[in-house]
Coordinates of C-alpha atoms and ligand atoms in Angstrom, one line a residue:
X9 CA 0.0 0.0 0.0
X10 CA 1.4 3.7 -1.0
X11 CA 0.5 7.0 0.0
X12 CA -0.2 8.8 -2.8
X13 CA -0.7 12.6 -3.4
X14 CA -2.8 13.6 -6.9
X15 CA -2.9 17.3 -7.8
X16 CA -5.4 18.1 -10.7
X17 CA -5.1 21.3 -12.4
X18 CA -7.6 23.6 -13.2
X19 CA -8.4 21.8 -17.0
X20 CA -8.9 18.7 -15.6
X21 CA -11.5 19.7 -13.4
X22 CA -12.6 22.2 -15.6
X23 CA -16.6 21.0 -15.6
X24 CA -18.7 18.7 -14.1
X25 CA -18.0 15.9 -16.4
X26 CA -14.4 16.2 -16.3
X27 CA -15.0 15.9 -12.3
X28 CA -16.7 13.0 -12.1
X29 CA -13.5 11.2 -14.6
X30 CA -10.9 12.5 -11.9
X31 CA -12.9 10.6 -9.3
X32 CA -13.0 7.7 -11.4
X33 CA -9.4 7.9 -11.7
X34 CA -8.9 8.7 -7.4
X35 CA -11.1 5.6 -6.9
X36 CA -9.0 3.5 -9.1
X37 CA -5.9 4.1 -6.9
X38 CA -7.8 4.0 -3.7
X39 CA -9.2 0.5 -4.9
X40 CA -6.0 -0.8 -5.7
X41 CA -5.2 -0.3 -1.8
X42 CA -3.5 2.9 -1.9
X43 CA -4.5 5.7 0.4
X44 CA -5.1 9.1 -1.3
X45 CA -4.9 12.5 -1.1
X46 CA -5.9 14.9 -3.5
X47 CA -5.0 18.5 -4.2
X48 CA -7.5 20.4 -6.2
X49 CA -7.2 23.8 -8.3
X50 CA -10.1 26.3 -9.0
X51 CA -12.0 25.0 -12.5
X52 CA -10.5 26.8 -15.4
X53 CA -11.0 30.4 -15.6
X54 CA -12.7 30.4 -12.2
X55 CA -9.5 32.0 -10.6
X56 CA -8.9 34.9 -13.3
X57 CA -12.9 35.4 -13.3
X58 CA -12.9 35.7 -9.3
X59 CA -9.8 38.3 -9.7
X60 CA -11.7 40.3 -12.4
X61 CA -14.9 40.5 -10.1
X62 CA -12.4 42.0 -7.6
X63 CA -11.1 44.6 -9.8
X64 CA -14.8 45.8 -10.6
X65 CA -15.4 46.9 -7.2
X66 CA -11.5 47.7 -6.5
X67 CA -9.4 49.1 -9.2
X68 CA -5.9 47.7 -7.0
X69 CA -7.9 45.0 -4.8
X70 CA -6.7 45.4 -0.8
X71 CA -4.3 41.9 -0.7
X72 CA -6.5 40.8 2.2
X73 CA -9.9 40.3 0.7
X74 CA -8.5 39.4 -2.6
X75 CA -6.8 36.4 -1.1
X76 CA -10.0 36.1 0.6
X77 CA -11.6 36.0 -2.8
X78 CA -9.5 34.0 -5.0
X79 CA -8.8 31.0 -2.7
X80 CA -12.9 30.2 -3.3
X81 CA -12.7 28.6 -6.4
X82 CA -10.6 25.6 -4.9
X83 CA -13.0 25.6 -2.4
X84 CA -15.9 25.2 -4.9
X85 CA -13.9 22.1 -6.3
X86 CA -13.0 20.7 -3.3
X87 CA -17.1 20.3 -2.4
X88 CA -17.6 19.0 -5.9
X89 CA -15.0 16.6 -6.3
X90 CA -16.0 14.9 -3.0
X91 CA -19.6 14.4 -3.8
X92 CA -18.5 13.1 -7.1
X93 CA -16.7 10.7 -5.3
X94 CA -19.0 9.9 -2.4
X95 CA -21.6 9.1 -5.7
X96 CA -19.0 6.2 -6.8
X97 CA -19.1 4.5 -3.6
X98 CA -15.8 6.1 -2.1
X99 CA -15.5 8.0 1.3
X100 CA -14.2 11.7 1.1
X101 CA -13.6 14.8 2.9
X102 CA -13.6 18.0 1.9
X103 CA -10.8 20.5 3.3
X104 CA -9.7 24.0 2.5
X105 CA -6.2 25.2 3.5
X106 CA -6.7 26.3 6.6
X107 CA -8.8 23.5 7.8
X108 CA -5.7 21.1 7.2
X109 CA -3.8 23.4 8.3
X110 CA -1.3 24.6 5.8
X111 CA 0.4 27.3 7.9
X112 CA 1.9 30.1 6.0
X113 CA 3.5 33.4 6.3
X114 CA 1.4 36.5 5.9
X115 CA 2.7 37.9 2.2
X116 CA -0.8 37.9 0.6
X117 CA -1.3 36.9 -3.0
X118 CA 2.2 35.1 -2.5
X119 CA 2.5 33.2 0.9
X120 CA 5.1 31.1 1.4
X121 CA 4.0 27.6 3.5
X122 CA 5.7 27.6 7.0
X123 CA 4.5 24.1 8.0
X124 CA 1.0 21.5 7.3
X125 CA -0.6 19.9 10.1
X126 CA -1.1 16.3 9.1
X127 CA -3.2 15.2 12.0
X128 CA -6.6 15.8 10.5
X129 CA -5.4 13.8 6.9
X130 CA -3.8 11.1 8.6
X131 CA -7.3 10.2 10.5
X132 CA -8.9 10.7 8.1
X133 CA -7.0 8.5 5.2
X134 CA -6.6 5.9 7.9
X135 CA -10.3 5.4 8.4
X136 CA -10.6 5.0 4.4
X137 CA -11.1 8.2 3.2
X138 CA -9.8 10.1 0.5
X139 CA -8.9 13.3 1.4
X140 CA -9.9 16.4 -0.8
X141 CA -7.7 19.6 0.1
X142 CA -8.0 23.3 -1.7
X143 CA -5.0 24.1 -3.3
X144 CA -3.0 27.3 -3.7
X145 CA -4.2 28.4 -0.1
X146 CA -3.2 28.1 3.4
X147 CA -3.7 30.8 6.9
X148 CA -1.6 32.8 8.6
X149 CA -0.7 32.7 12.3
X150 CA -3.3 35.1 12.9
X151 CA -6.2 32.9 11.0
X152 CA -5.8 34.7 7.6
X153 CA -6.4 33.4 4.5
X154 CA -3.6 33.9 2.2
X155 CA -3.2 32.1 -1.5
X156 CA 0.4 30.7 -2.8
X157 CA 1.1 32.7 -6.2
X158 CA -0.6 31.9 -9.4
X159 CA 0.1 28.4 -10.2
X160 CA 0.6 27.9 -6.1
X161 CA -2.0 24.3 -6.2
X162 CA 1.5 22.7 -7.8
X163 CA 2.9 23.4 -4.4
X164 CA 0.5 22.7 -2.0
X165 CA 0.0 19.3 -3.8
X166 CA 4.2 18.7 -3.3
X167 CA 4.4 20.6 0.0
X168 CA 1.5 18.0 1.1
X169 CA 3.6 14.6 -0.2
X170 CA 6.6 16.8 1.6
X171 CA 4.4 16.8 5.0
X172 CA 3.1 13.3 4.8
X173 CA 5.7 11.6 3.5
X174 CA 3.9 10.3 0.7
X175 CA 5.5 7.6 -1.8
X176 CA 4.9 10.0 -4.9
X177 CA 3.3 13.0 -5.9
X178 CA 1.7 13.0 -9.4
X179 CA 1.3 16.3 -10.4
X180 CA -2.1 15.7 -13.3
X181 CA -2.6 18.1 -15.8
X182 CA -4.0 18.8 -19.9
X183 CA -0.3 17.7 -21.1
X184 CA 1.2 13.9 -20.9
X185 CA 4.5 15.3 -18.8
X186 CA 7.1 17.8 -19.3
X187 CA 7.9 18.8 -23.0
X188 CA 11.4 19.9 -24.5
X189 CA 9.3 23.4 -25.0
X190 CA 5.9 24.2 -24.5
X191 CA 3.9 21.9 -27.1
X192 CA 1.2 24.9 -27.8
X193 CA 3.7 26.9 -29.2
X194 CA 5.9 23.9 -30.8
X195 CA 3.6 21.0 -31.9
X196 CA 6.8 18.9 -33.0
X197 CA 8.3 19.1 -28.9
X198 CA 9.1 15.9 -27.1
X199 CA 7.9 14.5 -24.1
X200 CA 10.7 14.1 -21.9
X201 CA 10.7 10.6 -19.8
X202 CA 12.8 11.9 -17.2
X203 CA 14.4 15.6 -16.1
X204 CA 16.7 16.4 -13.8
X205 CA 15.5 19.1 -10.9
X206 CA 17.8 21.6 -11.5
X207 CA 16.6 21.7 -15.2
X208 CA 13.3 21.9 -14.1
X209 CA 14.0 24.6 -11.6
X210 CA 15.5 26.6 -14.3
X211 CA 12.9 25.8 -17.0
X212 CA 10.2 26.8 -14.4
X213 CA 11.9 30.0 -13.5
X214 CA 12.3 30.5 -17.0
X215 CA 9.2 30.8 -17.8
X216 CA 7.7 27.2 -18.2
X217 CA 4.6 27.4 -16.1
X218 CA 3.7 23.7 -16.7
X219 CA 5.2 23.5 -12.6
X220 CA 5.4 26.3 -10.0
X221 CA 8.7 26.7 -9.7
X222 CA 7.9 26.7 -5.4
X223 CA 6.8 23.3 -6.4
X224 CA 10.0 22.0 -8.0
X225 CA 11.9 23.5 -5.0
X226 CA 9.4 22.0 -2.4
X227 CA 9.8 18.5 -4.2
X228 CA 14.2 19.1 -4.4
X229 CA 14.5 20.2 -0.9
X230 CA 12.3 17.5 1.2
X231 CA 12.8 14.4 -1.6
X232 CA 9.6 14.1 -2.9
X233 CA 9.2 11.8 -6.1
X234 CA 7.5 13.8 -8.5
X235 CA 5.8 13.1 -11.5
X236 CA 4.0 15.3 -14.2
X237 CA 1.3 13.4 -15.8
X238 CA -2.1 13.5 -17.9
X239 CA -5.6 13.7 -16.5
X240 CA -6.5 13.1 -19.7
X241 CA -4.7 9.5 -20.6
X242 CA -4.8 6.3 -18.7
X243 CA -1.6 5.4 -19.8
X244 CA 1.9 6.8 -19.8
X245 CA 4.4 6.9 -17.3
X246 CA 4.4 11.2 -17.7
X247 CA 7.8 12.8 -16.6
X248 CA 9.8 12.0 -13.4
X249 CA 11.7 15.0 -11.9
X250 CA 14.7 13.0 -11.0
X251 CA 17.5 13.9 -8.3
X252 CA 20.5 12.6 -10.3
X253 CA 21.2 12.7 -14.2
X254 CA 22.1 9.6 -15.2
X255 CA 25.7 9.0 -15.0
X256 CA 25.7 6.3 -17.7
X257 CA 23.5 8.1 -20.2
X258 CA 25.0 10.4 -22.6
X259 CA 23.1 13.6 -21.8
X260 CA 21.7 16.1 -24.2
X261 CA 23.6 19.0 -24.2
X262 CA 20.1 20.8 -24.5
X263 CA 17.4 19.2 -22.3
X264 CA 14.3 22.4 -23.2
X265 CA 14.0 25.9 -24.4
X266 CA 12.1 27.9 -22.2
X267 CA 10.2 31.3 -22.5
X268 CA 8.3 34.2 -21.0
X269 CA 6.7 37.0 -22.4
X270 CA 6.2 38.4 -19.0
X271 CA 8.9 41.1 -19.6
X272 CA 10.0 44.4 -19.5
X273 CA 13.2 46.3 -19.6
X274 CA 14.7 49.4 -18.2
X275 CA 17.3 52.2 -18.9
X276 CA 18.6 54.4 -17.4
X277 CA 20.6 56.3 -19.5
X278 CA 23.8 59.3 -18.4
X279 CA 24.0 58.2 -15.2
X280 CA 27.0 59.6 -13.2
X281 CA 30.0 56.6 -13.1
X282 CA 30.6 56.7 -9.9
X283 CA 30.2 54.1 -6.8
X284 CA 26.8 53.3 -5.4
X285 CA 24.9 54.0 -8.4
X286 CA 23.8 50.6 -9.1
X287 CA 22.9 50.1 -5.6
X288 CA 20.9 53.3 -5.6
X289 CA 18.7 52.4 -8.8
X290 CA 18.3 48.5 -7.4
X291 CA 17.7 49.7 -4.3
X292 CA 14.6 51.9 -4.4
X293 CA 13.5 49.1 -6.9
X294 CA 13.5 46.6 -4.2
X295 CA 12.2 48.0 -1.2
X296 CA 8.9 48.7 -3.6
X297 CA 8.9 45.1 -4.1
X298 CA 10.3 44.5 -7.3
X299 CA 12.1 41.5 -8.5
X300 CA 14.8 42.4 -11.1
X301 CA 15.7 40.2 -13.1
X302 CA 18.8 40.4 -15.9
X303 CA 21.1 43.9 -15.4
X304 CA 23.6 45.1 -17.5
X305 CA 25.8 48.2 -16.8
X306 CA 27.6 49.1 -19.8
X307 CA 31.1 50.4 -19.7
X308 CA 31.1 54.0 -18.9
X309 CA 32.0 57.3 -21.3
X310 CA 33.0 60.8 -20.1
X311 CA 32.2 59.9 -16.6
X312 CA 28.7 58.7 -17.4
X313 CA 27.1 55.3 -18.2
X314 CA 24.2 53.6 -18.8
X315 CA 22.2 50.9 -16.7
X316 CA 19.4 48.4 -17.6
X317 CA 17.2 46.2 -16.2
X318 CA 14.5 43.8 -16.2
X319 CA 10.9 43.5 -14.1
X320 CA 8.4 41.3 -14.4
X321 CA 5.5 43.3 -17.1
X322 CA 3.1 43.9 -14.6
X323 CA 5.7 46.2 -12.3
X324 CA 6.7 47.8 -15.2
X325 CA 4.4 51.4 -14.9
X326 CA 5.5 51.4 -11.1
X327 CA 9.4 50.7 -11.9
X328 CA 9.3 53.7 -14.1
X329 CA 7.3 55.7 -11.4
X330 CA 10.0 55.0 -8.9
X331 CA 13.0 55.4 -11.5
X332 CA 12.1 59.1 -12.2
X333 CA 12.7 59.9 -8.7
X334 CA 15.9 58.3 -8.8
X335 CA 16.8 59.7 -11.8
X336 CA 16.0 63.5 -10.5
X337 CA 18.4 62.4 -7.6
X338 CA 21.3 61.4 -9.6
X339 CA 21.4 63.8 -12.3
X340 CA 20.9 61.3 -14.4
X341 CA 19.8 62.0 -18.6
X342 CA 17.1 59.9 -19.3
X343 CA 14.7 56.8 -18.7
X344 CA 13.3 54.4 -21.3
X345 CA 11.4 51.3 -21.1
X346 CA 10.0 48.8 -23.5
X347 CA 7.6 46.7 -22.5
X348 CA 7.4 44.8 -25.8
X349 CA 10.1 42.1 -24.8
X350 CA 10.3 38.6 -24.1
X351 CA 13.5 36.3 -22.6
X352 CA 14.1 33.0 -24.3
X353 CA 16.3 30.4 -23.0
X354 CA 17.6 27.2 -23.3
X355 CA 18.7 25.0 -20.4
X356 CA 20.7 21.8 -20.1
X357 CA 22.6 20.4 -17.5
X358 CA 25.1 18.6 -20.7
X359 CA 25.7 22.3 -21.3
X360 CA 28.7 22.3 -18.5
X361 CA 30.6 19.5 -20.3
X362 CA 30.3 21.5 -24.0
X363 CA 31.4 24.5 -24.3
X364 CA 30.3 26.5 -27.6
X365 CA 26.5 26.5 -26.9
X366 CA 26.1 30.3 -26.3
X367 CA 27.7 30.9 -29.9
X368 CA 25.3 28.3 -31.5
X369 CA 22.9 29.8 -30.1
X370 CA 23.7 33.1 -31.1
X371 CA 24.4 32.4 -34.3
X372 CA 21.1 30.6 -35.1
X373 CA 19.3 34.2 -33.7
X374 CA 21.9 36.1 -36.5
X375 CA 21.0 34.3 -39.1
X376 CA 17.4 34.7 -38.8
X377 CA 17.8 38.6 -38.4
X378 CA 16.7 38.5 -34.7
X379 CA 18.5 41.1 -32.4
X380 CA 20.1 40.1 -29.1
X381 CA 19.1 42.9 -26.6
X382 CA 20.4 41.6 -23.1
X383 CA 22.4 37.6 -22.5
X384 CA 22.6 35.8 -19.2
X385 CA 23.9 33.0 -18.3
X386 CA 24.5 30.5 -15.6
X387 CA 26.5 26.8 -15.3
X388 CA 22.9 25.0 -17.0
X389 CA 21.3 27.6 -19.1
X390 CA 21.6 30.6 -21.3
X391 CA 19.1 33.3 -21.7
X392 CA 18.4 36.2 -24.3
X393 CA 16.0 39.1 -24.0
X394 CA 14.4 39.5 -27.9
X395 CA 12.0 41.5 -28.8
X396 CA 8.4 40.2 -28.0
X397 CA 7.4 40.2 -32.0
X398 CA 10.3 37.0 -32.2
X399 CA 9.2 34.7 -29.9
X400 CA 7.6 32.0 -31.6
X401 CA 10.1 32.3 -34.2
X402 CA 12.9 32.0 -31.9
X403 CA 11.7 29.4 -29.6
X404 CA 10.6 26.9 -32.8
X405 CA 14.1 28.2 -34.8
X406 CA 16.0 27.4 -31.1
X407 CA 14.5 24.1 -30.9
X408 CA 15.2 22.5 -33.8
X409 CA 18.8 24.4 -33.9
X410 CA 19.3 22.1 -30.8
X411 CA 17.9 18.8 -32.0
X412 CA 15.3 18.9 -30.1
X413 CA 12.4 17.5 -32.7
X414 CA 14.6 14.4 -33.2
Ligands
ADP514 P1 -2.8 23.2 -14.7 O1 -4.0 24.0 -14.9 O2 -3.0 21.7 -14.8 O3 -2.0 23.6 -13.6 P2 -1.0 24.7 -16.5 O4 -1.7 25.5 -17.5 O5 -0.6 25.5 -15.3 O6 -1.9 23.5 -16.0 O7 0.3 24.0 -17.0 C1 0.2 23.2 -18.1 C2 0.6 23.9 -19.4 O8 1.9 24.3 -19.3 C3 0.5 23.1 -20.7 O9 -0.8 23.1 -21.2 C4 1.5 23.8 -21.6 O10 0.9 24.6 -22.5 C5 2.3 24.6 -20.6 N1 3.8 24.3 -20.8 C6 4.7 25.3 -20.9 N2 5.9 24.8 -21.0 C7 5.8 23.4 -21.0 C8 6.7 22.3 -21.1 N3 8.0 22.5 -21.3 N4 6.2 21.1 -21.1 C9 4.8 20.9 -20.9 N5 3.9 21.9 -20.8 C10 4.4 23.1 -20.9
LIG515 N1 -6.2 28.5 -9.3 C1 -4.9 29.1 -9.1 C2 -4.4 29.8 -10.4 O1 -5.1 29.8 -11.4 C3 -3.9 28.1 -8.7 C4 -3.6 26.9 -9.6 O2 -4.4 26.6 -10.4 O3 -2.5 26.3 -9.4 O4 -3.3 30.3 -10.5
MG516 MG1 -0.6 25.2 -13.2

């Protein structure tokens, strides 16, 4: 007998129908002598929906009440899900985050989980039922609901198997496991059988939302055996996140490209060469907040130079609010910003034994006329920051440049 955690994502229980099928598929396990848990998001759409109600009554909803807000949709599934499965015959309870308790800190609209009571699940599963949490949400000390980041149900369904030391956690969604890019955008990507965390990690911060990256780190840091697989398919083995790469395998120097559109850059341009300046521009940048991404300080002229750096799209208008200020402070010449960008990467843990991948890569961009506008790189993968017009282009023309259609 195994413990088993199944998270379902919000396509997979994205209507009644498709409901009734994931208890079908929990009853399966549970009457194969497994105990199960399962981890449910809000239905499709339900989430953005509940956060576009918000912003109808509050242009920039308070944190609080939107937390308070979003985290019903899992709710709504949770109920459903456990009546589908009470109809089949099976036992099952119903529990939002903070009934479990998934204890988190107090950052609303991105918690982080501090520590999960098991008590109530372990009872629970041990007097046969299966047990139905509400993903992507949890409670502060002081009995605040707070939700985990879009794409936060990925975590609470690892942070769960963390928790209850559960034999696997099978992470079910609309695609069969983790592809060498996202197959939306390239219908010729692979299905990878296995991937190594730290690709994952990095394909995940890169932009591949197909696991939070929390999730990835959650599943590296307590040694939870993690799986991606379909809700849609009875067969397959989906991908395993694996700890080690494979000594004996020859491994591809390229394992995924990865991608985000959610970008947007900023310059500073004139700025006075002189020490400090990079902390003072970062600096007001993160006490609003911000994460920066890629920065590049370019080599400095007559005592000036110029800085750049990346946000995330959405902090873009408030980056450049807080960047004048600075600017007026420093004497600096000018700001721009484009908002129109996207990064691209590719990431390989094969990369550290081959040198010369960068220059493929950059060469593939030349020769298809498609301007580099910021590079970073790391031991595993190497990112470029294109305008937002090339990204399909790129990603498809990156692919294939790296064999990965064979
Ligand atoms: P869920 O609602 O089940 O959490 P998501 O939409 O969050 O599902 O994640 C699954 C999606 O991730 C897929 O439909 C796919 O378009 C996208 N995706 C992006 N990159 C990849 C990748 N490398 N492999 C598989 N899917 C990916
Ligand atoms: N429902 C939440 C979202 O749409 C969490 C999740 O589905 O993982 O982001
Ligand atoms: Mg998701």
């Amino acid at each position: 007998m195994a413990l088993i955690v199944q998270k379902y994502g919000g396509t997979s229980v994205g209507n009644p129908e498709r409901i009734k099928n994931v208890a079908k598929r929990v009853a399966k396990f549970q009457a194969q002598g497994h105990q199960v848990v399962v981890v449910v998001s809000a239905m499709s759409g339900e989430t953005n929906k509940l956060i576009a109600l918000a912003k109808e009554v509050q242009a920039t909803p308070d944190p609080r009440e939107l937390d308070a807000i979003m985290s019903t949709g899992e709710q709504v599934t949770t109920g459903l899900l456990s009546m589908a499965l009470m109809d089949i015959g099976c036992k099952a309870k119903s529990y939002t985050g903070g009934q479990v308790k998934v204890l988190t800190d107090s950052t609303h609209t991105k918690a982080r989980i501090l520590s999960i009571d098991e008590s109530n699940m372990r009872r629970d599963l041990d007097a046969g039922h299966v047990v139905v949490v509400a993903g992507f949400q949890g409670v502060d000390e002081h009995g605040n609901i707070t939700t985990l980041g879009r794409g936060g149900s990925d975590t609470s369904g690892v942070a769960l198997a963390a928790a209850l030391k559960a034999d696997e956690c099978q992470i079910y969604t609309d695609v069969d496991g983790v592809y060498t890019t996202d197959p939306r955008v390239v219908p010729e990507a692979k299905k990878l059988d296995t991937i190594t965390f730290e690709e994952m990690l990095e394909m995940a911060s890169l932009g591949s939302k197909v696991l939070q990256i929390r999730s990835v780190e959650f599943a590296g840091k307590y040694k939870v055996k993690l799986r991606v697989l379909s809700s849609f398919q009875d067969e397959g083995e989906g991908t395993l996140i694996t700890v080690e790469e494979d000594k004996n395998m020859e491994q591809p120097i390229i394992s995924g490209i990865a991608f985000n559109r959610d970008e947007a850059k900023l310059t500073m341009l004139g700025v006075p060469d002189t020490p400090g300046i990079a902390y003072q521009i970062l600096g007001s940048i993160a006490d609003a907040n911000i994460d920066v991404d890629m920065i590049i300080q370019n080599v400095g002229h007559d005592g000036t130079t110029d800085f750049s750096f990346t946000v995330n799209r959405g902090d873009f208008a408030k980056a450049q609010s807080i960047l004048e200020g600075v600017k007026a402070k420093l004497g600096a010449r000018e700001i721009t910003g484009d908002n129109k960008i996207c990064k691209v990467s590719a990431v390989g843990v094969g990369m550290r034994s081959h040198p010369g991948v960068a220059s493929k890569m950059f060469k593939a961009l030349a020769d298809e006329g498609i301007n580099i506008q910021m590079i970073s790189t790391s031991e595993i993968k190497i990112s470029v920051v294109l305008d937002e017009k090339y990204l399909e282009l790129a990603v498809r023309m990156l692919h294939r440049t790296f064999g990965l259609d064979q």
